[in-house]
Short mmCIF file of C-alpha atoms and ligand atoms in Angstrom, two decimals:
data_model
loop_
_atom_site.label_atom_id
_atom_site.label_comp_id
_atom_site.label_asym_id
_atom_site.label_seq_id
_atom_site.Cartn_x
_atom_site.Cartn_y
_atom_site.Cartn_z
CA UNK A 11 -132.41 -162.59 17.08
CA UNK A 12 -135.30 -162.32 14.28
CA UNK A 13 -138.48 -159.84 14.91
CA UNK A 14 -140.64 -162.74 13.44
CA UNK A 15 -140.61 -166.62 12.77
CA UNK A 16 -143.01 -167.07 9.99
CA UNK A 17 -144.29 -170.46 9.61
CA UNK A 18 -145.55 -171.22 6.19
CA UNK A 19 -143.85 -169.64 2.97
CA UNK A 20 -147.32 -169.64 1.21
CA UNK A 21 -149.49 -166.85 0.22
CA UNK A 22 -150.35 -165.27 3.88
CA UNK A 23 -146.62 -165.77 5.28
CA UNK A 24 -144.97 -164.72 2.12
CA UNK A 25 -147.11 -161.37 1.87
CA UNK A 26 -146.41 -160.75 5.84
CA UNK A 27 -142.65 -161.27 5.53
CA UNK A 28 -142.24 -159.29 2.50
CA UNK A 29 -144.31 -156.48 4.05
CA UNK A 30 -142.31 -156.64 7.61
CA UNK A 31 -139.21 -156.38 5.66
CA UNK A 32 -140.45 -153.41 3.80
CA UNK A 33 -140.84 -151.82 7.49
CA UNK A 34 -137.03 -152.93 8.64
CA UNK A 35 -138.31 -155.92 10.33
CA UNK A 36 -136.19 -159.12 10.22
CA UNK A 37 -137.97 -162.49 9.23
CA UNK A 38 -137.30 -166.23 9.22
CA UNK A 39 -139.69 -167.91 6.98
CA UNK A 40 -140.02 -171.68 7.41
CA UNK A 41 -142.10 -174.44 5.46
CA UNK A 42 -142.22 -178.09 5.71
CA UNK A 43 -142.64 -178.61 1.91
CA UNK A 44 -139.42 -178.68 -0.20
CA UNK A 45 -140.74 -175.37 -2.40
CA UNK A 46 -142.04 -171.60 -1.26
CA UNK A 47 -145.70 -170.95 -2.32
CA UNK A 48 -147.79 -173.36 -0.39
CA UNK A 49 -150.82 -174.85 -2.70
CA UNK A 50 -150.14 -171.85 -5.07
CA UNK A 51 -146.81 -172.95 -6.14
CA UNK A 52 -146.41 -173.83 -9.90
CA UNK A 53 -143.54 -175.94 -11.33
CA UNK A 54 -142.35 -175.92 -15.19
CA UNK A 55 -142.72 -179.39 -16.95
CA UNK A 56 -141.69 -179.73 -20.41
CA UNK A 57 -141.74 -175.68 -20.50
CA UNK A 58 -145.32 -175.49 -19.19
CA UNK A 59 -146.38 -174.22 -15.89
CA UNK A 60 -147.84 -177.04 -14.06
CA UNK A 61 -150.19 -175.66 -11.00
CA UNK A 62 -149.09 -178.57 -8.45
CA UNK A 63 -152.15 -178.49 -6.37
CA UNK A 64 -154.99 -178.07 -8.61
CA UNK A 65 -155.85 -175.03 -11.04
CA UNK A 66 -155.41 -171.81 -9.54
CA UNK A 67 -157.10 -169.06 -11.26
CA UNK A 68 -156.65 -165.51 -9.97
CA UNK A 69 -159.59 -163.43 -9.76
CA UNK A 70 -161.01 -160.37 -7.52
CA UNK A 71 -163.03 -157.52 -7.53
CA UNK A 72 -160.91 -155.37 -5.20
CA UNK A 73 -158.74 -152.80 -7.33
CA UNK A 74 -156.09 -152.64 -4.59
CA UNK A 75 -155.49 -156.35 -4.41
CA UNK A 76 -155.60 -156.74 -8.05
CA UNK A 77 -152.47 -153.84 -8.31
CA UNK A 78 -150.67 -155.50 -5.45
CA UNK A 79 -150.37 -159.02 -7.05
CA UNK A 80 -149.53 -156.95 -10.35
CA UNK A 81 -146.47 -155.73 -8.92
CA UNK A 82 -144.69 -159.32 -8.81
CA UNK A 83 -145.94 -160.75 -11.95
CA UNK A 84 -147.76 -159.63 -15.37
CA UNK A 85 -151.31 -161.40 -15.52
CA UNK A 86 -152.57 -162.85 -18.97
CA UNK A 87 -156.19 -162.60 -20.11
CA UNK A 88 -157.28 -166.32 -19.00
CA UNK A 89 -160.98 -166.49 -18.44
CA UNK A 90 -162.11 -169.32 -16.35
CA UNK A 91 -164.85 -171.21 -18.67
CA UNK A 92 -164.97 -174.79 -17.33
CA UNK A 93 -166.36 -177.51 -19.51
CA UNK A 94 -168.75 -180.58 -18.03
CA UNK A 95 -168.26 -183.84 -19.31
CA UNK A 96 -171.14 -185.96 -18.60
CA UNK A 97 -170.80 -189.53 -20.01
CA UNK A 98 -169.32 -187.72 -23.01
CA UNK A 99 -172.12 -185.15 -23.14
CA UNK A 100 -170.24 -181.77 -23.17
CA UNK A 101 -172.12 -178.75 -21.28
CA UNK A 102 -170.69 -175.31 -20.73
CA UNK A 103 -170.13 -174.03 -17.00
CA UNK A 104 -171.30 -172.09 -15.34
CA UNK A 105 -174.92 -172.88 -15.91
CA UNK A 106 -176.09 -170.49 -18.63
CA UNK A 107 -177.75 -170.03 -21.91
CA UNK A 108 -175.36 -172.12 -23.64
CA UNK A 109 -176.05 -175.12 -21.34
CA UNK A 110 -179.72 -174.73 -21.37
CA UNK A 111 -179.49 -174.86 -25.44
CA UNK A 112 -177.60 -178.05 -25.11
CA UNK A 113 -179.58 -179.67 -22.27
CA UNK A 114 -183.19 -178.76 -23.71
CA UNK A 115 -182.87 -176.78 -27.46
CA UNK A 116 -184.11 -173.60 -25.70
CA UNK A 117 -182.85 -170.55 -27.36
CA UNK A 118 -184.35 -167.69 -25.12
CA UNK A 119 -183.93 -166.91 -21.67
CA UNK A 120 -187.49 -166.81 -21.03
CA UNK A 121 -187.75 -170.33 -22.21
CA UNK A 122 -185.09 -171.34 -20.15
CA UNK A 123 -186.40 -169.67 -17.20
CA UNK A 124 -189.79 -171.63 -17.85
CA UNK A 125 -188.18 -174.97 -18.23
CA UNK A 126 -186.31 -174.40 -14.79
CA UNK A 127 -189.68 -173.24 -12.76
CA UNK A 128 -191.32 -176.18 -14.40
CA UNK A 129 -188.96 -178.93 -13.07
CA UNK A 130 -189.04 -177.16 -9.67
CA UNK A 131 -192.85 -177.24 -9.50
CA UNK A 132 -192.91 -180.67 -10.55
CA UNK A 133 -190.29 -181.70 -7.84
CA UNK A 134 -192.69 -179.92 -5.14
CA UNK A 135 -190.12 -179.35 -2.78
CA UNK A 136 -190.87 -176.92 0.00
CA UNK A 137 -188.36 -177.08 2.38
CA UNK A 138 -185.27 -178.90 1.66
CA UNK A 139 -183.99 -181.04 3.85
CA UNK A 140 -180.60 -182.23 2.18
CA UNK A 141 -178.55 -181.10 -0.43
CA UNK A 142 -180.29 -183.26 -3.25
CA UNK A 143 -183.42 -181.62 -2.52
CA UNK A 144 -181.91 -178.20 -2.24
CA UNK A 145 -180.07 -178.38 -5.68
CA UNK A 146 -183.67 -179.61 -7.49
CA UNK A 147 -185.51 -177.13 -5.88
CA UNK A 148 -182.95 -174.30 -7.12
CA UNK A 149 -182.35 -175.36 -10.74
CA UNK A 150 -184.80 -178.48 -11.63
CA UNK A 151 -184.16 -182.08 -11.95
CA UNK A 152 -182.13 -182.00 -15.21
CA UNK A 153 -179.25 -179.79 -14.21
CA UNK A 154 -178.98 -181.54 -10.91
CA UNK A 155 -178.90 -185.12 -12.47
CA UNK A 156 -176.68 -184.25 -15.08
CA UNK A 157 -173.96 -181.33 -13.51
CA UNK A 158 -174.32 -181.69 -9.97
CA UNK A 159 -175.25 -185.07 -8.43
CA UNK A 160 -172.06 -187.14 -9.47
CA UNK A 161 -169.66 -184.40 -9.07
CA UNK A 162 -170.84 -183.57 -5.49
CA UNK A 163 -171.04 -187.06 -4.25
CA UNK A 164 -167.51 -187.76 -5.22
CA UNK A 165 -166.54 -184.40 -3.93
CA UNK A 166 -167.60 -185.04 -0.33
CA UNK A 167 -167.75 -188.75 -0.49
CA UNK A 168 -171.22 -189.13 0.28
CA UNK A 169 -174.97 -189.59 -1.32
CA UNK A 170 -176.26 -185.97 -2.00
CA UNK A 171 -179.56 -187.08 -0.06
CA UNK A 172 -177.21 -187.61 3.09
CA UNK A 173 -175.12 -184.19 2.65
CA UNK A 174 -176.69 -181.20 4.53
CA UNK A 175 -178.62 -178.44 2.48
CA UNK A 176 -176.51 -175.81 3.51
CA UNK A 177 -173.80 -176.71 1.62
CA UNK A 178 -175.55 -175.08 -1.24
CA UNK A 179 -176.87 -171.73 -0.70
CA UNK A 180 -177.49 -170.86 -4.04
CA UNK A 181 -176.28 -171.74 -7.55
CA UNK A 182 -175.03 -169.26 -10.01
CA UNK A 183 -177.58 -169.40 -13.03
CA UNK A 184 -176.87 -166.68 -15.69
CA UNK A 185 -179.42 -166.29 -18.42
CA UNK A 186 -176.81 -164.73 -20.99
CA UNK A 187 -174.61 -166.72 -23.06
CA UNK A 188 -171.78 -166.34 -21.14
CA UNK A 189 -169.26 -168.80 -19.98
CA UNK A 190 -167.28 -166.79 -17.50
CA UNK A 191 -167.30 -168.33 -14.40
CA UNK A 192 -166.37 -165.51 -12.33
CA UNK A 193 -167.93 -162.46 -11.90
CA UNK A 194 -164.99 -160.50 -11.13
CA UNK A 195 -163.67 -157.22 -12.35
CA UNK A 196 -160.15 -158.83 -12.65
CA UNK A 197 -159.03 -162.14 -13.49
CA UNK A 198 -156.01 -163.87 -15.25
CA UNK A 199 -153.08 -166.22 -14.65
CA UNK A 200 -149.29 -165.23 -14.13
CA UNK A 201 -147.53 -165.03 -17.42
CA UNK A 202 -144.79 -167.77 -16.35
CA UNK A 203 -146.48 -169.13 -13.39
CA UNK A 204 -147.13 -168.26 -9.71
CA UNK A 205 -143.60 -169.47 -8.26
CA UNK A 206 -141.77 -165.95 -9.45
CA UNK A 207 -144.51 -164.17 -7.00
CA UNK A 208 -142.98 -166.07 -4.19
CA UNK A 209 -139.47 -165.52 -5.10
CA UNK A 210 -140.00 -161.85 -5.15
CA UNK A 211 -141.84 -161.37 -2.34
CA UNK A 212 -139.12 -163.35 -0.28
CA UNK A 213 -135.99 -162.10 -1.93
CA UNK A 214 -133.59 -160.90 0.67
CA UNK A 215 -135.68 -162.68 3.40
CA UNK A 216 -134.05 -165.98 5.14
CA UNK A 217 -135.90 -169.05 4.11
CA UNK A 218 -135.62 -172.51 5.63
CA UNK A 219 -137.29 -175.20 3.55
CA UNK A 220 -138.06 -178.77 4.59
CA UNK A 221 -138.49 -177.33 8.10
CA UNK A 222 -141.47 -178.70 10.26
CA UNK A 223 -142.17 -176.13 13.04
CA UNK A 224 -143.51 -179.13 15.35
CA UNK A 225 -140.17 -181.16 14.68
CA UNK A 226 -138.15 -178.39 16.66
CA UNK A 227 -140.41 -176.02 18.21
CA UNK A 228 -138.69 -175.00 20.88
CA UNK A 229 -135.42 -174.15 19.03
CA UNK A 230 -137.52 -172.34 16.33
CA UNK A 231 -139.83 -170.27 18.76
CA UNK A 232 -136.47 -169.34 20.55
CA UNK A 233 -134.97 -167.51 17.48
CA UNK A 234 -137.74 -164.57 17.16
CA UNK A 235 -139.69 -162.39 19.06
CA UNK A 236 -142.91 -163.12 17.63
CA UNK A 237 -144.46 -165.88 15.11
CA UNK A 238 -146.88 -165.79 12.44
CA UNK A 239 -148.39 -169.31 11.99
CA UNK A 240 -150.24 -170.17 8.90
CA UNK A 241 -150.32 -174.01 9.79
CA UNK A 242 -153.13 -175.93 11.49
CA UNK A 243 -154.45 -174.54 14.53
CA UNK A 244 -155.31 -177.54 16.65
CA UNK A 245 -151.92 -178.93 15.73
CA UNK A 246 -150.57 -175.72 17.31
CA UNK A 247 -152.58 -176.39 20.56
CA UNK A 248 -151.77 -180.25 20.47
CA UNK A 249 -155.28 -181.19 19.55
CA UNK A 250 -156.44 -180.76 23.28
CA UNK A 251 -160.15 -179.96 21.80
CA UNK A 252 -160.12 -182.27 19.17
CA UNK A 253 -158.87 -182.68 15.57
CA UNK A 254 -160.60 -180.66 12.93
CA UNK A 255 -161.70 -182.17 9.69
CA UNK A 256 -160.59 -181.69 6.00
CA UNK A 257 -161.20 -183.48 2.51
CA UNK A 258 -158.17 -183.99 0.66
CA UNK A 259 -157.06 -184.64 -3.27
CA UNK A 260 -155.21 -186.71 -4.86
CA UNK A 261 -153.32 -185.36 -7.89
CA UNK A 262 -152.18 -187.84 -10.71
CA UNK A 263 -149.93 -185.68 -13.30
CA UNK A 264 -148.94 -187.20 -16.83
CA UNK A 265 -146.82 -185.87 -19.71
CA UNK A 266 -148.65 -186.68 -22.93
CA UNK A 267 -145.66 -187.04 -25.66
CA UNK A 268 -147.79 -187.93 -28.56
CA UNK A 269 -150.43 -184.77 -28.93
CA UNK A 270 -150.22 -181.27 -28.20
CA UNK A 271 -153.80 -180.46 -26.93
CA UNK A 272 -155.65 -183.09 -25.10
CA UNK A 273 -158.60 -181.77 -24.15
CA UNK A 274 -159.40 -178.33 -25.57
CA UNK A 275 -159.91 -176.51 -22.50
CA UNK A 276 -157.89 -175.84 -19.13
CA UNK A 277 -160.18 -177.69 -16.92
CA UNK A 278 -162.88 -179.84 -17.36
CA UNK A 279 -165.35 -181.22 -14.87
CA UNK A 280 -166.30 -184.72 -14.64
CA UNK A 281 -170.04 -184.80 -13.71
CA UNK A 282 -170.93 -188.49 -13.45
CA UNK A 283 -170.34 -190.69 -10.52
CA UNK A 284 -168.67 -193.46 -12.44
CA UNK A 285 -165.38 -191.23 -13.33
CA UNK A 286 -163.19 -191.45 -10.20
CA UNK A 287 -161.94 -187.98 -10.67
CA UNK A 288 -163.72 -184.69 -10.43
CA UNK A 289 -161.65 -182.83 -12.34
CA UNK A 290 -159.05 -183.11 -15.54
CA UNK A 291 -156.29 -180.12 -15.97
CA UNK A 292 -154.40 -179.14 -19.15
CA UNK A 293 -152.07 -176.94 -18.04
CA UNK A 294 -150.98 -175.17 -21.13
CA UNK A 295 -154.15 -173.46 -21.74
CA UNK A 296 -153.66 -171.58 -18.55
CA UNK A 297 -151.28 -169.77 -20.56
CA UNK A 298 -152.40 -170.56 -24.36
CA UNK A 299 -149.11 -172.66 -24.71
CA UNK A 300 -148.13 -173.98 -27.93
CA UNK A 301 -145.74 -176.37 -26.75
CA UNK A 302 -145.06 -179.88 -28.77
CA UNK A 303 -145.90 -181.75 -25.62
CA UNK A 304 -149.01 -181.28 -23.06
CA UNK A 305 -149.29 -182.18 -19.24
CA UNK A 306 -152.50 -183.12 -17.76
CA UNK A 307 -153.61 -183.79 -14.18
CA UNK A 308 -156.84 -185.72 -12.66
CA UNK A 309 -158.12 -184.42 -9.37
CA UNK A 310 -159.25 -187.63 -7.22
CA UNK A 311 -161.13 -186.04 -3.96
CA UNK A 312 -160.62 -188.00 -0.75
CA UNK A 313 -161.02 -188.62 2.93
CA UNK A 314 -158.75 -186.70 5.15
CA UNK A 315 -156.46 -188.59 7.73
CA UNK A 316 -153.63 -187.44 9.83
CA UNK A 317 -150.42 -187.21 7.20
CA UNK A 318 -152.51 -186.18 4.01
CA UNK A 319 -152.67 -182.88 2.68
CA UNK A 320 -155.53 -180.96 4.39
CA UNK A 321 -157.22 -179.25 1.50
CA UNK A 322 -161.09 -178.35 2.23
CA UNK A 323 -161.97 -177.76 5.58
CA UNK A 324 -165.34 -179.01 6.42
CA UNK A 325 -167.36 -176.27 7.93
CA UNK A 326 -170.07 -178.05 9.35
CA UNK A 327 -171.30 -177.37 13.16
CA UNK A 328 -169.11 -180.05 14.84
CA UNK A 329 -166.09 -179.08 13.45
CA UNK A 330 -166.65 -175.16 13.77
CA UNK A 331 -167.60 -175.53 17.52
CA UNK A 332 -164.12 -177.17 17.87
CA UNK A 333 -162.57 -174.35 15.60
CA UNK A 334 -163.96 -171.84 17.95
CA UNK A 335 -162.57 -173.28 21.13
CA UNK A 336 -158.80 -172.90 19.61
CA UNK A 337 -159.63 -169.43 18.36
CA UNK A 338 -160.50 -168.28 21.89
CA UNK A 339 -157.21 -169.64 22.81
CA UNK A 340 -155.61 -167.88 19.73
CA UNK A 341 -157.44 -164.50 20.66
CA UNK A 342 -155.47 -164.48 23.95
CA UNK A 343 -151.78 -165.12 22.42
CA UNK A 344 -149.67 -161.78 22.69
CA UNK A 345 -147.11 -162.95 20.36
CA UNK A 346 -148.62 -165.36 18.19
CA UNK A 347 -150.23 -164.02 14.84
CA UNK A 348 -152.56 -166.45 12.95
CA UNK A 349 -153.16 -166.28 9.29
CA UNK A 350 -154.10 -168.10 6.40
CA UNK A 351 -156.56 -170.88 5.37
CA UNK A 352 -154.99 -173.82 7.87
CA UNK A 353 -154.76 -171.28 10.90
CA UNK A 354 -158.25 -169.98 10.59
CA UNK A 355 -159.88 -173.11 9.17
CA UNK A 356 -161.60 -171.47 6.38
CA UNK A 357 -161.51 -171.77 2.51
CA UNK A 358 -159.86 -168.87 1.02
CA UNK A 359 -159.51 -167.49 -2.61
CA UNK A 360 -156.27 -166.03 -3.14
CA UNK A 361 -157.49 -162.69 -3.37
CA UNK A 362 -158.87 -162.95 -0.02
CA UNK A 363 -155.55 -164.49 1.76
CA UNK A 364 -153.99 -161.39 0.08
CA UNK A 365 -156.60 -158.93 1.99
CA UNK A 366 -156.54 -160.74 5.16
CA UNK A 367 -152.44 -160.78 5.28
CA UNK A 368 -152.61 -157.09 4.14
CA UNK A 369 -155.31 -156.07 7.08
CA UNK A 370 -153.08 -158.17 9.31
CA UNK A 371 -149.97 -156.25 8.20
CA UNK A 372 -151.88 -152.88 9.12
CA UNK A 373 -152.93 -154.19 12.41
CA UNK A 374 -149.55 -155.03 13.52
CA UNK A 375 -147.63 -152.21 11.87
CA UNK A 376 -150.27 -149.31 11.45
CA UNK A 377 -151.13 -147.84 7.96
P1 FAD B 412 -151.22 -172.36 2.02
O1 FAD B 412 -150.71 -171.96 0.83
O2 FAD B 412 -151.55 -173.97 2.32
O3 FAD B 412 -149.75 -172.04 2.69
C1 FAD B 412 -149.47 -172.94 4.24
C2 FAD B 412 -147.88 -173.23 4.05
O4 FAD B 412 -147.72 -173.30 5.53
C3 FAD B 412 -147.90 -174.39 3.25
O5 FAD B 412 -146.77 -174.21 2.60
C4 FAD B 412 -147.53 -175.47 4.32
O6 FAD B 412 -146.29 -176.35 3.81
C5 FAD B 412 -146.84 -174.66 5.19
N1 FAD B 412 -146.64 -175.25 6.89
C6 FAD B 412 -147.96 -175.59 7.27
N2 FAD B 412 -147.80 -176.60 8.39
C7 FAD B 412 -146.54 -176.08 8.61
C8 FAD B 412 -145.64 -176.68 9.37
N3 FAD B 412 -146.00 -177.31 10.95
N4 FAD B 412 -144.24 -176.39 9.75
C9 FAD B 412 -143.78 -175.63 8.25
N5 FAD B 412 -144.63 -175.37 7.57
C10 FAD B 412 -146.15 -175.39 7.62
N6 FAD B 412 -157.49 -169.76 -4.86
C11 FAD B 412 -158.11 -169.04 -6.02
O7 FAD B 412 -158.11 -167.90 -5.77
N7 FAD B 412 -158.27 -169.40 -7.08
C12 FAD B 412 -158.39 -170.68 -7.40
O8 FAD B 412 -158.69 -170.99 -8.59
C13 FAD B 412 -158.06 -171.64 -6.68
N8 FAD B 412 -157.82 -173.16 -6.79
C14 FAD B 412 -157.71 -173.88 -5.70
C15 FAD B 412 -157.61 -175.15 -5.99
C16 FAD B 412 -157.39 -176.09 -5.01
C17 FAD B 412 -157.44 -177.79 -5.39
C18 FAD B 412 -157.38 -175.66 -3.75
C19 FAD B 412 -156.84 -176.69 -2.47
C20 FAD B 412 -157.22 -174.33 -3.39
C21 FAD B 412 -157.65 -173.53 -3.99
N9 FAD B 412 -157.38 -172.00 -4.16
C22 FAD B 412 -157.67 -170.88 -5.34
C23 FAD B 412 -157.04 -171.55 -2.77
C24 FAD B 412 -155.54 -171.22 -2.63
O9 FAD B 412 -154.86 -172.22 -2.76
C25 FAD B 412 -155.42 -170.41 -1.09
O10 FAD B 412 -156.01 -169.26 -1.04
C26 FAD B 412 -154.07 -170.13 -0.87
O11 FAD B 412 -153.07 -171.31 -1.16
C27 FAD B 412 -153.88 -169.93 0.64
O12 FAD B 412 -152.66 -169.37 1.46
P2 FAD B 412 -152.18 -169.66 2.36
O13 FAD B 412 -151.13 -169.16 2.66
O14 FAD B 412 -153.10 -169.69 3.82
O15 FAD B 412 -151.98 -171.26 2.91
#
């Protein structure tokens, strides 16, 4: 008999299993996929670590979380500085002095602020009623038209003037020549990929891959005293209050044999509406790779339907209300712990999942 059956070998499940093992507990970890690591999984192709489920850049402000992951891998000095490609025009992201210089030829922060202010005033929007108006009221028309509109419409599959304003609460605008996307103290990519972290976390723990909890629920539940569930919460409760909605993605990965450097940057965002994909990733640049070949991945946003990978929860009022009903049931469970992005129906970055997993461990076992 196991102490815990852990459904999901992603970050939440693997950390819980590791910490439980440290405390003498016996765990069985299952995952329906054929690999460990969840969406953080990386696979070696042509000597390059390929981020199978989209670009994953580790960043955090929390020293405890940074020290925690550094136990399992050495992190390099990668700093995320994505490039925007708008119909062949190249701009730096996040919006900063380099972007403003390229857009308007301005060289001082004062001039850039004036330009944005002029465009905000000209648009004359007092109460933004949709995402388009919200974005223009925050950063003006030029940035909106070239860098936000097409990207956002592809991401959500709807025109920006039909999307709710709340999706964009604020837009990071920086009046320095600084292309670092994140503001956090710590940032990097594990040298040799993310999967080694999971191999170490799950070392000595029973793991069963290609095992879907819902296909053998009764047999699996009988194996352990408690369950840690990191799958979809609506499915756990047999969709009794309805299905929670997501946006999905399709990844198209190619090895390029005739070039060692295709786009000169790890992440390029395509911000026009004609290009069907939102991003192109060139994986070797996450690790400053010098291999002869290169591997690229195009990322296409898609409508989600059952059977597709649920990537981004749609946290609008309707879905959040349905989630709340499931959460109320979950709160009453004595033998099931829910954790991670699918069970909490919440977009989490990696450092947030680690924080949540460690807090759950403390609640379960004490400090
Ligand atoms: P998951 O990684 O999804 O793990 C859950 C696991 O449970 C999966 O392996 C799944 O197969 C398994 N499972 C589900 N249901 C069942 C079932 N019924 N039976 C058996 N197994 C099941 N974070 C960052 O910090 N930086 C980034 O740059 C970043 N980029 C991202 C880019 C994309 C495109 C996406 C989608 C996410 C990104 N993230 C990033 C977020 C990161 O992927 C998550 O924080 C992390 O994967 C969450 O871990 P988790 O354990 O909650 O979920």
